[in-house]
Amino acid sequence: MDYVNGPGRNHLFVPGPVNIPDQVIRAMNRNNEDYRSPAVPALTKILLEDVKKIFKTTSGTPFLIPTTGTGAWESALTNTLSPGDRTVSFLIGQFSLLWIDQQQRLGFNVDVVESDWGQGANLDILASKIAADTTHSIKAICIVHNETATGVTNNLATVRNILDHYQHPALFLVDGVSSICALDFRMDEWGIDVALTGSQKALSLPTGMGIVCASPKALEATKTAKSVRVFFDWNDYLKFYKMGTYWPYTPSIQLLYGLRAALDLIFEEGLDNVVARHSRLGKATRLAVEAWGLKNCTQKEEWVSDTVTAVVVPSYIDSSDIVRRAWKRYNLSLGLGLNKVAGKVFRIGHLGNLNELQLLGCLAGVEMVLKDVGYPVKLGSGVAAASGYLQNSTPLIPSRI
Amino acid sequence: MDYVNGPGRNHLFVPGPVNIPDQVIRAMNRNNEDYRSPAVPALTKILLEDVKKIFKTTSGTPFLIPTTGTGAWESALTNTLSPGDRTVSFLIGQFSLLWIDQQQRLGFNVDVVESDWGQGANLDILASKIAADTTHSIKAICIVHNETATGVTNNLATVRNILDHYQHPALFLVDGVSSICALDFRMDEWGIDVALTGSQKALSLPTGMGIVCASPKALEATKTAKSVRVFFDWNDYLKFYKMGTYWPYTPSIQLLYGLRAALDLIFEEGLDNVVARHSRLGKATRLAVEAWGLKNCTQKEEWVSDTVTAVVVPSYIDSSDIVRRAWKRYNLSLGLGLNKVAGKVFRIGHLGNLNELQLLGCLAGVEMVLKDVGYPVKLGSGVAAASGYLQNSTPLIPSRI
Amino acid sequence: MDYVNGPGRNHLFVPGPVNIPDQVIRAMNRNNEDYRSPAVPALTKILLEDVKKIFKTTSGTPFLIPTTGTGAWESALTNTLSPGDRTVSFLIGQFSLLWIDQQQRLGFNVDVVESDWGQGANLDILASKIAADTTHSIKAICIVHNETATGVTNNLATVRNILDHYQHPALFLVDGVSSICALDFRMDEWGIDVALTGSQKALSLPTGMGIVCASPKALEATKTAKSVRVFFDWNDYLKFYKMGTYWPYTPSIQLLYGLRAALDLIFEEGLDNVVARHSRLGKATRLAVEAWGLKNCTQKEEWVSDTVTAVVVPSYIDSSDIVRRAWKRYNLSLGLGLNKVAGKVFRIGHLGNLNELQLLGCLAGVEMVLKDVGYPVKLGSGVAAASGYLQNSTPLIPSRI
Amino acid sequence: MDYVNGPGRNHLFVPGPVNIPDQVIRAMNRNNEDYRSPAVPALTKILLEDVKKIFKTTSGTPFLIPTTGTGAWESALTNTLSPGDRTVSFLIGQFSLLWIDQQQRLGFNVDVVESDWGQGANLDILASKIAADTTHSIKAICIVHNETATGVTNNLATVRNILDHYQHPALFLVDGVSSICALDFRMDEWGIDVALTGSQKALSLPTGMGIVCASPKALEATKTAKSVRVFFDWNDYLKFYKMGTYWPYTPSIQLLYGLRAALDLIFEEGLDNVVARHSRLGKATRLAVEAWGLKNCTQKEEWVSDTVTAVVVPSYIDSSDIVRRAWKRYNLSLGLGLNKVAGKVFRIGHLGNLNELQLLGCLAGVEMVLKDVGYPVKLGSGVAAASGYLQNSTPLIPSRI
C-alpha cells in the first residue's frame, strides 16, 4: 500500500500535516466505540476544558468539528456574520487569499487590505479604516495569525489595541491554523472573538478536526447572524453540550483519544516551553537560510514566523525542483511555493512535535538539494549556523534531568 | 486513557460507528504525509475509481469529504438545489427527521411525507405528488435508503419507477449512510443523482469521511444551484481533480490508507457476498427477536433492514435500561431508541465487517440483559433461532477452502 | 499479508496464544529504544516488582527471559538441578510429556508417574515415593499445574502438604503456563520453588517472554546445580540486577511495555476478580458441554480446569474435522486434540483477557460446527446452559458502575 | 507509560536495537493467532525460503528461534559441537568476549586468539594454528563478523581461504549479528557452516528472534554433537519442518508478520542496494569523525565497519558523559563504550532501515554534544564532510524516479 517506500524515515517538513508523535499514533490505534455510552461524553467534557488552555482562554467556548481548517473558517464566519456584512481582511499570501475568497463566496462585503507577499498585514490601514468607521459598518476583522504560504506572523495585540483605541465593536476573527500550540497566542488577553486551528498543524494530529473557540461576544453574535449554516451551526453543539451528550453528530473516536494524548504531551512539556521550542527552531532555521546566502520571503524581522520559513531561491532555480528532488533523493518533504510565489520559494515547516536534531537533519538535506540544483551552497554552513545557536539555547529535557 | 475498561472485547453493536477490522486499523497506524507529494494523488486517483464500485456506478463522480454524514447531506443538497426549491422528503424516523430539519434550515421548501415510525416511506403519496406536479415544481426527492432509527429500508427502485413513469425530472437524492456497502445499492441502475455514505458505517472505518457520489445530471445541477456553499462546494474538488492534485484542502492521510484497506477487504470478499452476509445476519437477528417473543419496530416485511434491527420492548420496560445494563454488565454496546421511540426500542446494529459468531455473542448478551430487566425470555432461544438459520446458510470462507 | 482473511473478527479460543487486549496492542505499537538508557531499567525495576504479584510471592525473584514456555522449563531445571538428579514428574498429557522429555534429555533421572490422559497427577503415588525416600534422593518434584492438553488442574497445595508432612527437602518446580494469572496460584503459601509462565497465555501478550520466579531456596540451589547453562543462567541476570542495568542481553522493548499494560489491566480488574472471571467462564463452558451431551476429557470434578476444556467427541467423529471446519466456516479457532487424544478431543481455551459474550459466541459456533459434522446437538442448548449460569453470576464491570 | 518523553522523535543510533520502519510496526500491530491453523505454516514456509536470501545461501537450513543473539550463539554451538571440543575464537571486543565466555561455560576447549580492541581477528595466527593442526583437533572456528563494541569487521573470505588451503575440516561458525542484512555476507560462497543474526539488528525488527542458518555440513554435525540441548535443539525444528507444521513451540505471530514486512522492504530496495546504503552511511560517519579531529577505534582501514563506528574521545573526556548528555539534551541515543573501552569510546550505530538525513541529524547532534562536554569541535564540520560525500553518492529512491 506504500507505493513509494524509501529507506528510513521520511523527514516531514511541510508546514502541515506535520509529524504525529508515537504516543499519539498509539492512542489512536483503536477500534470504534459507541459515542453515546457514558465513556465518550466523559472524555469529551475534559477535552473541552483542556483544549481551552491552548487558546489561553477561560471564557471561550470550544467546538471540536469534524472538518478541516477550511471548514473551521466557515464555522467562524457563518456563526457570527450575516450576508452583506462588511469584513476587513488582509491579503498577504495564499491562505489569507483563500479565506478572503471564502468570505466573498459566503456573501460578505470584504474590504481587502493587500500587501506584498512576504509582508505582514498592513495594520496602519486597518487603523485608518477603523478610525474612519464611526458608524461601525465593519462587522469583523478577519486575520490570519501566521500566513503559512510566506512565513509571516501578524501582530494580533496591535489589532486589539486599534479596536480598543477606537472603541470599535467589530468582531475579531483569527485563523490560528499554523500558530496555535506553537506561537504565543492569547485569546482572552487579546480579546479575540473566534480563534481556530486544525488538528494536523501544531497539535500534531491527523487531519480531521477543526478546533474553533468562540468568545461570549461571538456566541452572542450567533443570535443575529443570518448566514445559512447547519453542519457548522454552533447551536447544535451547544444544545448537546447542555444535555451532556456533547455530539450533534458522530465524532471520530480516534481523534478524541489522539487529542487527549496530544494535549497530555503539550501540558507535560508545558505550553510555554512548546512555544519556546518553536521559537528556537524558527530562529535556527533562519540562521541557516542566512548562512546559505538565501533570503527569507518574510520581508521584515517583525513578521518572521517560528512555524514556517519560506526560502526565496535565486531566479535561475525553480523552487519546485528543490521540493521534488528533496523527496525523490533524500526522503525529505518540503513545502512548495504557492500561487504568486510558486517556483520562487520553497518552505520549511518547523512546527509540531519536533526537535532540534530532526530540524538539523532537514537542514542538512536542504543543503544537499541546493547543491544538487546548482546553487553554490557551502555544505554544512546552514547546519553550523543553526547548531551554533541551538547548542547554546536548547534546555535539558525536563523528564530526563 | 480508557476510563472504563472492561475485561475482554467490547461487543460493538450500535448501528455506527461500527467495528473496524484489524487490517484497516493497521493500515491507518501511520504518521502524516505530505499530501502534495506524488504519492497521495496516485493513491487518491485509484481510490476515486474504486469507490465508485461500492455505489455501483460508472458514470458518477465521487467526492471524499472530510466531514460526517450530516456534512455529506449538506453537500448533496447545497450543490444541487437553490433556496426555495421544493423537495419531497419522507419523515419516517430520527435520521430522516434530521435531514428534513437540515433541508428546512437550508431554505428549501420541504414537502414532508410523514409515516408512522416503523413504516417505510409512503411511495403512494410520492406517486400522487409526482403525478400532480405537471409543472415540475418538485426539484428533488430526498430519501433515506435505510432509516437507522427504526430499521426500515425503503425501496429505491420504486422511487425511480415513479419518476420514470411520469417522466419527472426531479433529482433523486439518497442517504445511503446505513445501506451502502451493506444493502443492495445500484446508483446507476436506479438513476440516483446523489448518493452518500459515511466512513464509520458499513465501510467499517473511523468517522471523518463523507463519501458523496454525483450523477452527471447532479453535476449539471451545480451550475444553477444557488445555495451558498464553500467548504462543501464540489467545484473546488473538480478543479483539483483536473489539476491531478485532487485535494482542495488537507485530507486525512490515515483515512485514505484506511479506505484503501477497507475497499481491498470488500473487493476480496466480493461486494455481492458482503451484501449476502448482511442479509444473513439481518435475517438471523430477526429470527432471534421473534423467538424472544418481541416485536420488530419495522411494521412490514417489505421494509425490514439487514443493517439494523430496532426491537420493541414491552411497555413495562424502559429500553434505555437495556442499553445501559448491556454496557455496564456485559460490555455490549446497543443502540438507544431515539426521539419518538426513546425508551420503547433498543437497536442492534449488524453492519460492517462482522461475522456470525460475533452476532451470536451479541444475541446471547441481549438475552441475558432482557432477563436482567425482568423480561421472561428463554435463554438460548434467540441464539438457537439465529444459529439454526446461520448453520444452514453460512458459506465457507473462500480464502480458507 | 493476510492470506486468509475472513469477514469479522477471529474468535480465538485456542488455549494459547490468546487474545491480546487492545490496550496491550497499543502499548506495544512502538519503535525500539536503547535498553541501556535510564528509561528501560526504570521500567524494568517496577515490572520486576509488579510481576511478583501475579505469582503471589514476596520472597521470589523473577526473571523475564526472551524465550517461550519450553525455554522457561529449561531455565527452571538447569538452574536448580544437576545431571543425574532424580526428579518426580507426572505424565498426564502432552505438555507434561514434553516437559518429561526435556528432563530426560537434560540428563536427569526422571521418575515418571503416569496417569490416564484426563486424570490429574497421582499424588497418592507421590506421597508413597516421598515417604519411601528417606535418603532424599528425590531432588525435585516437577508438576504441571494445568495440563493444557486435557484440561486438568492439579492440586498444588496437596503436593506441598505431602512434602511438608515428610519434611522432604525436594524442590517444588511448577509449570504454571496455563494457570498463572487465571487460576488460583500462591507461590509463597504453597512453598513453590520455581514457578513459570509464558507471556502468550493468561497474561494475554504475544509469545516471547518466559516469566520464571525463583524462591530463595531455588536461588540457593543454583550454587550447586551443575547443569550446563548460559543463555538460561539466572546468575547473569542477578549480576545485572545488582548493577541496576537489569539485562544481560537485549530485551524486547515492545514486550516490556506490553507487560506493563497487561499488568495494569490485571491490577485494575483485581487479580482475584480475574481468577473469579476464569472460574465463571470455565464453569459456563462445562455446563455447555454437558448440555450438548458430550463428555469433558477431565475425568473428575476435582481436576476440572478453568482455563481450558477438552471436549471428547463421539467415536464416529474426528475432532480434527471440528477444528478445521470451525476455522474454515465460522472464523473460530479451537484447539486440536494432541497425541493420545488426537482426533478424540477438541479444546476450548477460555483464558486471558476474555469476557462472557466472547465465550458465548464461541459456544454458539461450536454448536453449529457440531451439527455440521453430524453430531445431533440441539442448537442453543449449550449457550442456554452457559448463559443461565453467567446471567446469575456475572458482576457489573466495576469501572462502569 | 513513557516516563521520559522528549519532544520530537528519538534519534536512535545505538548499534541495536535499531529503528523499526513504520511498515514493520504496522505489520506487527495485531492480535495473536492460532499457530496451528493452516495460515501460520503457510506464512512460515515462505519466510524460511526468503530468509535464506539474506544469508546468500541456497543450501542452508534456517531456524527462526524465539531468543536473542546470545541464544542464537548457543544454538550454533550446542547443535554442532561436543563438550571438550577445541574451538578457535578471536577476542577483539566485548561481544567476541561474551561469545568466548559462553563457549567456555558450555565446556569447549577454547583456543583464544586475542587482539587489541580496535584490531580485527588475527588471521595470521589462525593460519598458523590451522597449518599446525594436522590431526584436526580444531573442531570449529568461531568468529564475529562485525564486532559491535569496537566497530571492527573481519574478513570472512580469508578465513575460508585458510581452511581451504590446508583442507581443514573445522566448522566455520559466524556471528553475523551486526552484519547480516547490512554488510556483504555470502554464506555459501564463503563456506560458512553456521551463520546467525538477531531480529533487532539490521533486519530492523524488535528483539526476540534469533535467526540461525546451518549448512548441510553443520546439520550433519548435529548427529555427533553431544552438547546437551533441548530448547535450542535443531532436530525438534527439523521434525516439525517435515510435518509441515514448522513450530516445535509457540512462535511470536507478530514477529513472523514483522519479518515478512522487513524482508519485503529489503527485497524491494534490493539486498545489494541495502548493503551499498550501509557502506555509504558508514563512510559518511567516518568522514565526520575525521573532520572532528577524533579517532576511529578501528585501527586499520581494512577493518572499518559500515554498521557501527566507535569514536575514541580525548582522555580528558568521559565518553559516558557524551552518551548521557546526548540523551538528556538532544533525545539522541548513542552507544556506550563497553568493558576495556568504557569511558573511552562512544558508538554510533548506523545500521538497519536508516537514511542519509537521519544520520546527518545524528551527526549534527554529536557535534553539539562534543561541544557541550568541552571538546573544541567546529560545529558543522562533520556534517559537511559527511554530506559532501553523500551528496555525491546517494542514488535517487527507485520507487520515486
PDB file of N, CA and C in Angstrom, chain B residues 2 4-5 7-9 11 22-23 26 29 268 277 327-329 331 353 355 357-358 361 365 368 372 379 384 388 391 394 397 399-401, chain C residues 2 4-5 7-9 22-23 26 29 268 277 327-329 331 353 355 357-358 360 365 368 372 379 384 388 391 394 397 399-401:
ATOM      1  N   ASP B   2      -8.281   4.962  29.069  1.00  0.00           N
ATOM      2  CA  ASP B   2      -9.567   4.289  28.944  1.00  0.00           C
ATOM      3  C   ASP B   2     -10.147   4.205  30.343  1.00  0.00           C
ATOM      4  N   VAL B   4     -12.864   3.310  31.336  1.00  0.00           N
ATOM      5  CA  VAL B   4     -13.926   2.343  31.555  1.00  0.00           C
ATOM      6  C   VAL B   4     -13.607   0.997  30.944  1.00  0.00           C
ATOM      7  N   ASN B   5     -12.378   0.535  31.201  1.00  0.00           N
ATOM      8  CA  ASN B   5     -12.003  -0.790  30.732  1.00  0.00           C
ATOM      9  C   ASN B   5     -12.955  -1.849  31.248  1.00  0.00           C
ATOM     10  N   PRO B   7     -13.151  -6.275  31.104  1.00  0.00           N
ATOM     11  CA  PRO B   7     -12.355  -7.386  30.599  1.00  0.00           C
ATOM     12  C   PRO B   7     -12.875  -7.799  29.230  1.00  0.00           C
ATOM     13  N   GLY B   8     -11.983  -8.209  28.380  1.00  0.00           N
ATOM     14  CA  GLY B   8     -12.376  -8.705  27.063  1.00  0.00           C
ATOM     15  C   GLY B   8     -12.777  -7.592  26.125  1.00  0.00           C
ATOM     16  N   ARG B   9     -13.250  -8.022  24.998  1.00  0.00           N
ATOM     17  CA  ARG B   9     -13.516  -7.106  23.903  1.00  0.00           C
ATOM     18  C   ARG B   9     -14.949  -6.591  23.976  1.00  0.00           C
ATOM     19  N   HIS B  11     -18.380  -5.766  22.682  1.00  0.00           N
ATOM     20  CA  HIS B  11     -19.242  -6.175  21.563  1.00  0.00           C
ATOM     21  C   HIS B  11     -19.953  -4.922  21.066  1.00  0.00           C
ATOM     22  N   ASP B  22      -9.138  -5.342  11.862  1.00  0.00           N
ATOM     23  CA  ASP B  22      -7.728  -5.145  12.227  1.00  0.00           C
ATOM     24  C   ASP B  22      -6.877  -4.706  11.044  1.00  0.00           C
ATOM     25  N   GLN B  23      -7.188  -5.227   9.878  1.00  0.00           N
ATOM     26  CA  GLN B  23      -6.410  -4.858   8.698  1.00  0.00           C
ATOM     27  C   GLN B  23      -6.497  -3.350   8.442  1.00  0.00           C
ATOM     28  N   ARG B  26      -4.598  -1.424  11.182  1.00  0.00           N
ATOM     29  CA  ARG B  26      -3.175  -1.475  10.847  1.00  0.00           C
ATOM     30  C   ARG B  26      -2.816  -0.465   9.766  1.00  0.00           C
ATOM     31  N   ASN B  29      -2.427   3.057  10.999  1.00  0.00           N
ATOM     32  CA  ASN B  29      -1.466   3.245  12.086  1.00  0.00           C
ATOM     33  C   ASN B  29      -0.192   3.867  11.512  1.00  0.00           C
ATOM     34  N   GLU B 268     -12.119  -8.223  -1.917  1.00  0.00           N
ATOM     35  CA  GLU B 268     -11.646  -9.601  -1.759  1.00  0.00           C
ATOM     36  C   GLU B 268     -12.829 -10.519  -1.398  1.00  0.00           C
ATOM     37  N   ARG B 277     -23.947 -11.449   3.148  1.00  0.00           N
ATOM     38  CA  ARG B 277     -23.623 -11.644   4.568  1.00  0.00           C
ATOM     39  C   ARG B 277     -24.507 -10.750   5.429  1.00  0.00           C
ATOM     40  N   TRP B 327     -24.141  -2.509  28.586  1.00  0.00           N
ATOM     41  CA  TRP B 327     -22.800  -1.921  28.598  1.00  0.00           C
ATOM     42  C   TRP B 327     -22.121  -2.093  29.947  1.00  0.00           C
ATOM     43  N   LYS B 328     -22.885  -1.936  30.976  1.00  0.00           N
ATOM     44  CA  LYS B 328     -22.312  -1.971  32.324  1.00  0.00           C
ATOM     45  C   LYS B 328     -21.983  -3.388  32.781  1.00  0.00           C
ATOM     46  N   ARG B 329     -22.740  -4.364  32.308  1.00  0.00           N
ATOM     47  CA  ARG B 329     -22.524  -5.715  32.821  1.00  0.00           C
ATOM     48  C   ARG B 329     -21.849  -6.639  31.814  1.00  0.00           C
ATOM     49  N   ASN B 331     -20.386  -5.606  28.671  1.00  0.00           N
ATOM     50  CA  ASN B 331     -19.518  -4.939  27.689  1.00  0.00           C
ATOM     51  C   ASN B 331     -20.116  -5.039  26.286  1.00  0.00           C
ATOM     52  N   ASN B 353     -17.936  -4.947   8.947  1.00  0.00           N
ATOM     53  CA  ASN B 353     -17.085  -6.135   8.894  1.00  0.00           C
ATOM     54  C   ASN B 353     -17.331  -7.006  10.121  1.00  0.00           C
ATOM     55  N   ASN B 355     -19.071 -10.935  11.659  1.00  0.00           N
ATOM     56  CA  ASN B 355     -19.418 -12.300  11.260  1.00  0.00           C
ATOM     57  C   ASN B 355     -20.461 -12.938  12.175  1.00  0.00           C
ATOM     58  N   LEU B 357     -20.447 -15.399  14.420  1.00  0.00           N
ATOM     59  CA  LEU B 357     -20.237 -15.650  15.849  1.00  0.00           C
ATOM     60  C   LEU B 357     -20.260 -14.364  16.657  1.00  0.00           C
ATOM     61  N   GLN B 358     -19.786 -13.288  16.057  1.00  0.00           N
ATOM     62  CA  GLN B 358     -19.889 -12.006  16.767  1.00  0.00           C
ATOM     63  C   GLN B 358     -21.360 -11.685  17.037  1.00  0.00           C
ATOM     64  N   GLY B 361     -22.800 -13.905  19.759  1.00  0.00           N
ATOM     65  CA  GLY B 361     -22.371 -13.438  21.083  1.00  0.00           C
ATOM     66  C   GLY B 361     -23.226 -12.267  21.537  1.00  0.00           C
ATOM     67  N   GLY B 365     -25.945 -12.067  24.604  1.00  0.00           N
ATOM     68  CA  GLY B 365     -25.885 -10.978  25.575  1.00  0.00           C
ATOM     69  C   GLY B 365     -27.227 -10.290  25.732  1.00  0.00           C
ATOM     70  N   MET B 368     -29.477 -12.238  27.990  1.00  0.00           N
ATOM     71  CA  MET B 368     -29.189 -12.096  29.422  1.00  0.00           C
ATOM     72  C   MET B 368     -29.665 -10.745  29.944  1.00  0.00           C
ATOM     73  N   ASP B 372     -32.242  -9.820  32.817  1.00  0.00           N
ATOM     74  CA  ASP B 372     -31.841  -8.882  33.879  1.00  0.00           C
ATOM     75  C   ASP B 372     -32.932  -7.848  34.171  1.00  0.00           C
ATOM     76  N   LEU B 379     -33.607 -18.186  27.856  1.00  0.00           N
ATOM     77  CA  LEU B 379     -32.206 -18.029  27.442  1.00  0.00           C
ATOM     78  C   LEU B 379     -31.872 -19.061  26.366  1.00  0.00           C
ATOM     79  N   ALA B 384     -30.621 -19.882  19.350  1.00  0.00           N
ATOM     80  CA  ALA B 384     -30.968 -21.106  18.625  1.00  0.00           C
ATOM     81  C   ALA B 384     -31.667 -20.788  17.310  1.00  0.00           C
ATOM     82  N   GLY B 388     -29.761 -21.672  13.965  1.00  0.00           N
ATOM     83  CA  GLY B 388     -30.414 -22.651  13.103  1.00  0.00           C
ATOM     84  C   GLY B 388     -30.407 -22.177  11.666  1.00  0.00           C
ATOM     85  N   GLN B 391     -26.537 -21.795  10.482  1.00  0.00           N
ATOM     86  CA  GLN B 391     -25.833 -23.057  10.233  1.00  0.00           C
ATOM     87  C   GLN B 391     -26.206 -23.613   8.860  1.00  0.00           C
ATOM     88  N   THR B 394     -24.547 -20.174   6.102  1.00  0.00           N
ATOM     89  CA  THR B 394     -23.211 -19.560   6.071  1.00  0.00           C
ATOM     90  C   THR B 394     -22.278 -20.325   5.139  1.00  0.00           C
ATOM     91  N   ILE B 397     -15.536 -19.780   4.226  1.00  0.00           N
ATOM     92  CA  ILE B 397     -14.757 -18.573   3.923  1.00  0.00           C
ATOM     93  C   ILE B 397     -13.892 -18.881   2.702  1.00  0.00           C
ATOM     94  N   SER B 399     -11.281 -17.791   1.179  1.00  0.00           N
ATOM     95  CA  SER B 399      -9.808 -17.855   1.228  1.00  0.00           C
ATOM     96  C   SER B 399      -9.319 -19.062   2.016  1.00  0.00           C
ATOM     97  N   ARG B 400     -10.236 -19.759   2.679  1.00  0.00           N
ATOM     98  CA  ARG B 400      -9.803 -20.871   3.534  1.00  0.00           C
ATOM     99  C   ARG B 400     -10.229 -22.244   3.012  1.00  0.00           C
ATOM    100  N   ILE B 401     -10.894 -22.235   1.868  1.00  0.00           N
ATOM    101  CA  ILE B 401     -11.396 -23.515   1.355  1.00  0.00           C
ATOM    102  C   ILE B 401     -10.225 -24.444   1.016  1.00  0.00           C
TER     103      ILE B 401
ATOM    104  N   ASP C   2      -2.237 -10.972   4.858  1.00  0.00           N
ATOM    105  CA  ASP C   2      -3.131 -11.921   5.496  1.00  0.00           C
ATOM    106  C   ASP C   2      -3.755 -12.747   4.390  1.00  0.00           C
ATOM    107  N   VAL C   4      -5.516 -15.223   4.498  1.00  0.00           N
ATOM    108  CA  VAL C   4      -6.728 -15.965   4.819  1.00  0.00           C
ATOM    109  C   VAL C   4      -7.727 -15.107   5.579  1.00  0.00           C
ATOM    110  N   ASN C   5      -7.936 -13.898   5.097  1.00  0.00           N
ATOM    111  CA  ASN C   5      -8.930 -13.032   5.701  1.00  0.00           C
ATOM    112  C   ASN C   5     -10.293 -13.690   5.738  1.00  0.00           C
ATOM    113  N   PRO C   7     -14.399 -12.492   6.946  1.00  0.00           N
ATOM    114  CA  PRO C   7     -15.082 -11.290   7.426  1.00  0.00           C
ATOM    115  C   PRO C   7     -15.176 -11.338   8.951  1.00  0.00           C
ATOM    116  N   GLY C   8     -15.100 -10.202   9.558  1.00  0.00           N
ATOM    117  CA  GLY C   8     -15.257 -10.116  11.005  1.00  0.00           C
ATOM    118  C   GLY C   8     -14.040 -10.611  11.739  1.00  0.00           C
ATOM    119  N   ARG C   9     -14.195 -10.664  13.031  1.00  0.00           N
ATOM    120  CA  ARG C   9     -13.077 -10.935  13.923  1.00  0.00           C
ATOM    121  C   ARG C   9     -12.955 -12.435  14.169  1.00  0.00           C
ATOM    122  N   ASP C  22      -6.787  -4.727  23.362  1.00  0.00           N
ATOM    123  CA  ASP C  22      -6.395  -3.571  22.553  1.00  0.00           C
ATOM    124  C   ASP C  22      -5.428  -2.652  23.295  1.00  0.00           C
ATOM    125  N   GLN C  23      -5.619  -2.523  24.584  1.00  0.00           N
ATOM    126  CA  GLN C  23      -4.731  -1.644  25.361  1.00  0.00           C
ATOM    127  C   GLN C  23      -3.285  -2.130  25.273  1.00  0.00           C
ATOM    128  N   ARG C  26      -1.888  -1.582  21.731  1.00  0.00           N
ATOM    129  CA  ARG C  26      -1.496  -0.174  21.624  1.00  0.00           C
ATOM    130  C   ARG C  26      -0.151   0.084  22.297  1.00  0.00           C
ATOM    131  N   ASN C  29       2.814  -0.920  20.254  1.00  0.00           N
ATOM    132  CA  ASN C  29       2.883  -0.339  18.915  1.00  0.00           C
ATOM    133  C   ASN C  29       3.938   0.759  18.914  1.00  0.00           C
ATOM    134  N   GLU C 268      -6.005  -3.472  37.652  1.00  0.00           N
ATOM    135  CA  GLU C 268      -7.218  -2.654  37.670  1.00  0.00           C
ATOM    136  C   GLU C 268      -8.449  -3.535  37.901  1.00  0.00           C
ATOM    137  N   ARG C 277     -13.275 -14.527  37.280  1.00  0.00           N
ATOM    138  CA  ARG C 277     -13.810 -14.494  35.908  1.00  0.00           C
ATOM    139  C   ARG C 277     -13.468 -15.789  35.174  1.00  0.00           C
ATOM    140  N   TRP C 327     -12.744 -23.224  11.765  1.00  0.00           N
ATOM    141  CA  TRP C 327     -11.880 -22.172  11.224  1.00  0.00           C
ATOM    142  C   TRP C 327     -12.299 -21.789   9.806  1.00  0.00           C
ATOM    143  N   LYS C 328     -12.655 -22.783   9.041  1.00  0.00           N
ATOM    144  CA  LYS C 328     -12.959 -22.543   7.629  1.00  0.00           C
ATOM    145  C   LYS C 328     -14.323 -21.900   7.421  1.00  0.00           C
ATOM    146  N   ARG C 329     -15.253 -22.197   8.322  1.00  0.00           N
ATOM    147  CA  ARG C 329     -16.610 -21.701   8.073  1.00  0.00           C
ATOM    148  C   ARG C 329     -16.986 -20.554   8.996  1.00  0.00           C
ATOM    149  N   ASN C 331     -14.734 -18.822  11.242  1.00  0.00           N
ATOM    150  CA  ASN C 331     -13.625 -17.993  11.737  1.00  0.00           C
ATOM    151  C   ASN C 331     -13.437 -18.200  13.244  1.00  0.00           C
ATOM    152  N   ASN C 353      -7.603 -12.290  28.619  1.00  0.00           N
ATOM    153  CA  ASN C 353      -8.492 -11.141  28.676  1.00  0.00           C
ATOM    154  C   ASN C 353      -9.729 -11.389  27.808  1.00  0.00           C
ATOM    155  N   ASN C 355     -14.250 -12.123  27.808  1.00  0.00           N
ATOM    156  CA  ASN C 355     -15.469 -11.925  28.582  1.00  0.00           C
ATOM    157  C   ASN C 355     -16.575 -12.905  28.191  1.00  0.00           C
ATOM    158  N   LEU C 357     -19.519 -12.637  26.662  1.00  0.00           N
ATOM    159  CA  LEU C 357     -20.130 -12.684  25.332  1.00  0.00           C
ATOM    160  C   LEU C 357     -19.193 -13.283  24.297  1.00  0.00           C
ATOM    161  N   GLN C 358     -17.896 -13.050  24.481  1.00  0.00           N
ATOM    162  CA  GLN C 358     -16.955 -13.696  23.563  1.00  0.00           C
ATOM    163  C   GLN C 358     -17.086 -15.213  23.687  1.00  0.00           C
ATOM    164  N   LEU C 360     -19.683 -16.919  24.757  1.00  0.00           N
ATOM    165  CA  LEU C 360     -20.982 -17.388  24.248  1.00  0.00           C
ATOM    166  C   LEU C 360     -20.982 -17.429  22.725  1.00  0.00           C
ATOM    167  N   GLY C 365     -20.805 -21.019  18.144  1.00  0.00           N
ATOM    168  CA  GLY C 365     -20.076 -21.527  16.981  1.00  0.00           C
ATOM    169  C   GLY C 365     -19.812 -23.021  17.094  1.00  0.00           C
ATOM    170  N   MET C 368     -22.804 -25.003  16.119  1.00  0.00           N
ATOM    171  CA  MET C 368     -23.042 -25.104  14.676  1.00  0.00           C
ATOM    172  C   MET C 368     -22.065 -26.084  14.032  1.00  0.00           C
ATOM    173  N   ASP C 372     -22.677 -29.402  11.934  1.00  0.00           N
ATOM    174  CA  ASP C 372     -22.039 -29.557  10.618  1.00  0.00           C
ATOM    175  C   ASP C 372     -21.433 -30.953  10.449  1.00  0.00           C
ATOM    176  N   LEU C 379     -29.248 -26.960  18.805  1.00  0.00           N
ATOM    177  CA  LEU C 379     -28.658 -25.618  18.726  1.00  0.00           C
ATOM    178  C   LEU C 379     -29.217 -24.747  19.850  1.00  0.00           C
ATOM    179  N   ALA C 384     -27.546 -21.760  26.179  1.00  0.00           N
ATOM    180  CA  ALA C 384     -28.547 -21.551  27.222  1.00  0.00           C
ATOM    181  C   ALA C 384     -28.014 -21.995  28.581  1.00  0.00           C
ATOM    182  N   GLY C 388     -27.370 -19.205  31.309  1.00  0.00           N
ATOM    183  CA  GLY C 388     -28.177 -19.320  32.529  1.00  0.00           C
ATOM    184  C   GLY C 388     -27.299 -19.139  33.755  1.00  0.00           C
ATOM    185  N   GLN C 391     -25.668 -15.390  33.603  1.00  0.00           N
ATOM    186  CA  GLN C 391     -26.614 -14.314  33.895  1.00  0.00           C
ATOM    187  C   GLN C 391     -26.798 -14.160  35.408  1.00  0.00           C
ATOM    188  N   THR C 394     -22.404 -13.082  36.702  1.00  0.00           N
ATOM    189  CA  THR C 394     -21.513 -12.034  36.187  1.00  0.00           C
ATOM    190  C   THR C 394     -21.731 -10.733  36.950  1.00  0.00           C
ATOM    191  N   ILE C 397     -19.360  -4.436  35.629  1.00  0.00           N
ATOM    192  CA  ILE C 397     -17.969  -4.025  35.406  1.00  0.00           C
ATOM    193  C   ILE C 397     -17.683  -2.860  36.349  1.00  0.00           C
ATOM    194  N   SER C 399     -15.590  -0.445  36.732  1.00  0.00           N
ATOM    195  CA  SER C 399     -15.324   0.918  36.246  1.00  0.00           C
ATOM    196  C   SER C 399     -16.566   1.568  35.635  1.00  0.00           C
ATOM    197  N   ARG C 400     -17.607   0.805  35.469  1.00  0.00           N
ATOM    198  CA  ARG C 400     -18.806   1.340  34.795  1.00  0.00           C
ATOM    199  C   ARG C 400     -20.010   1.485  35.715  1.00  0.00           C
ATOM    200  N   ILE C 401     -19.826   1.131  36.970  1.00  0.00           N
ATOM    201  CA  ILE C 401     -20.973   1.191  37.885  1.00  0.00           C
ATOM    202  C   ILE C 401     -21.443   2.634  38.059  1.00  0.00           C
TER     203      ILE C 401
END
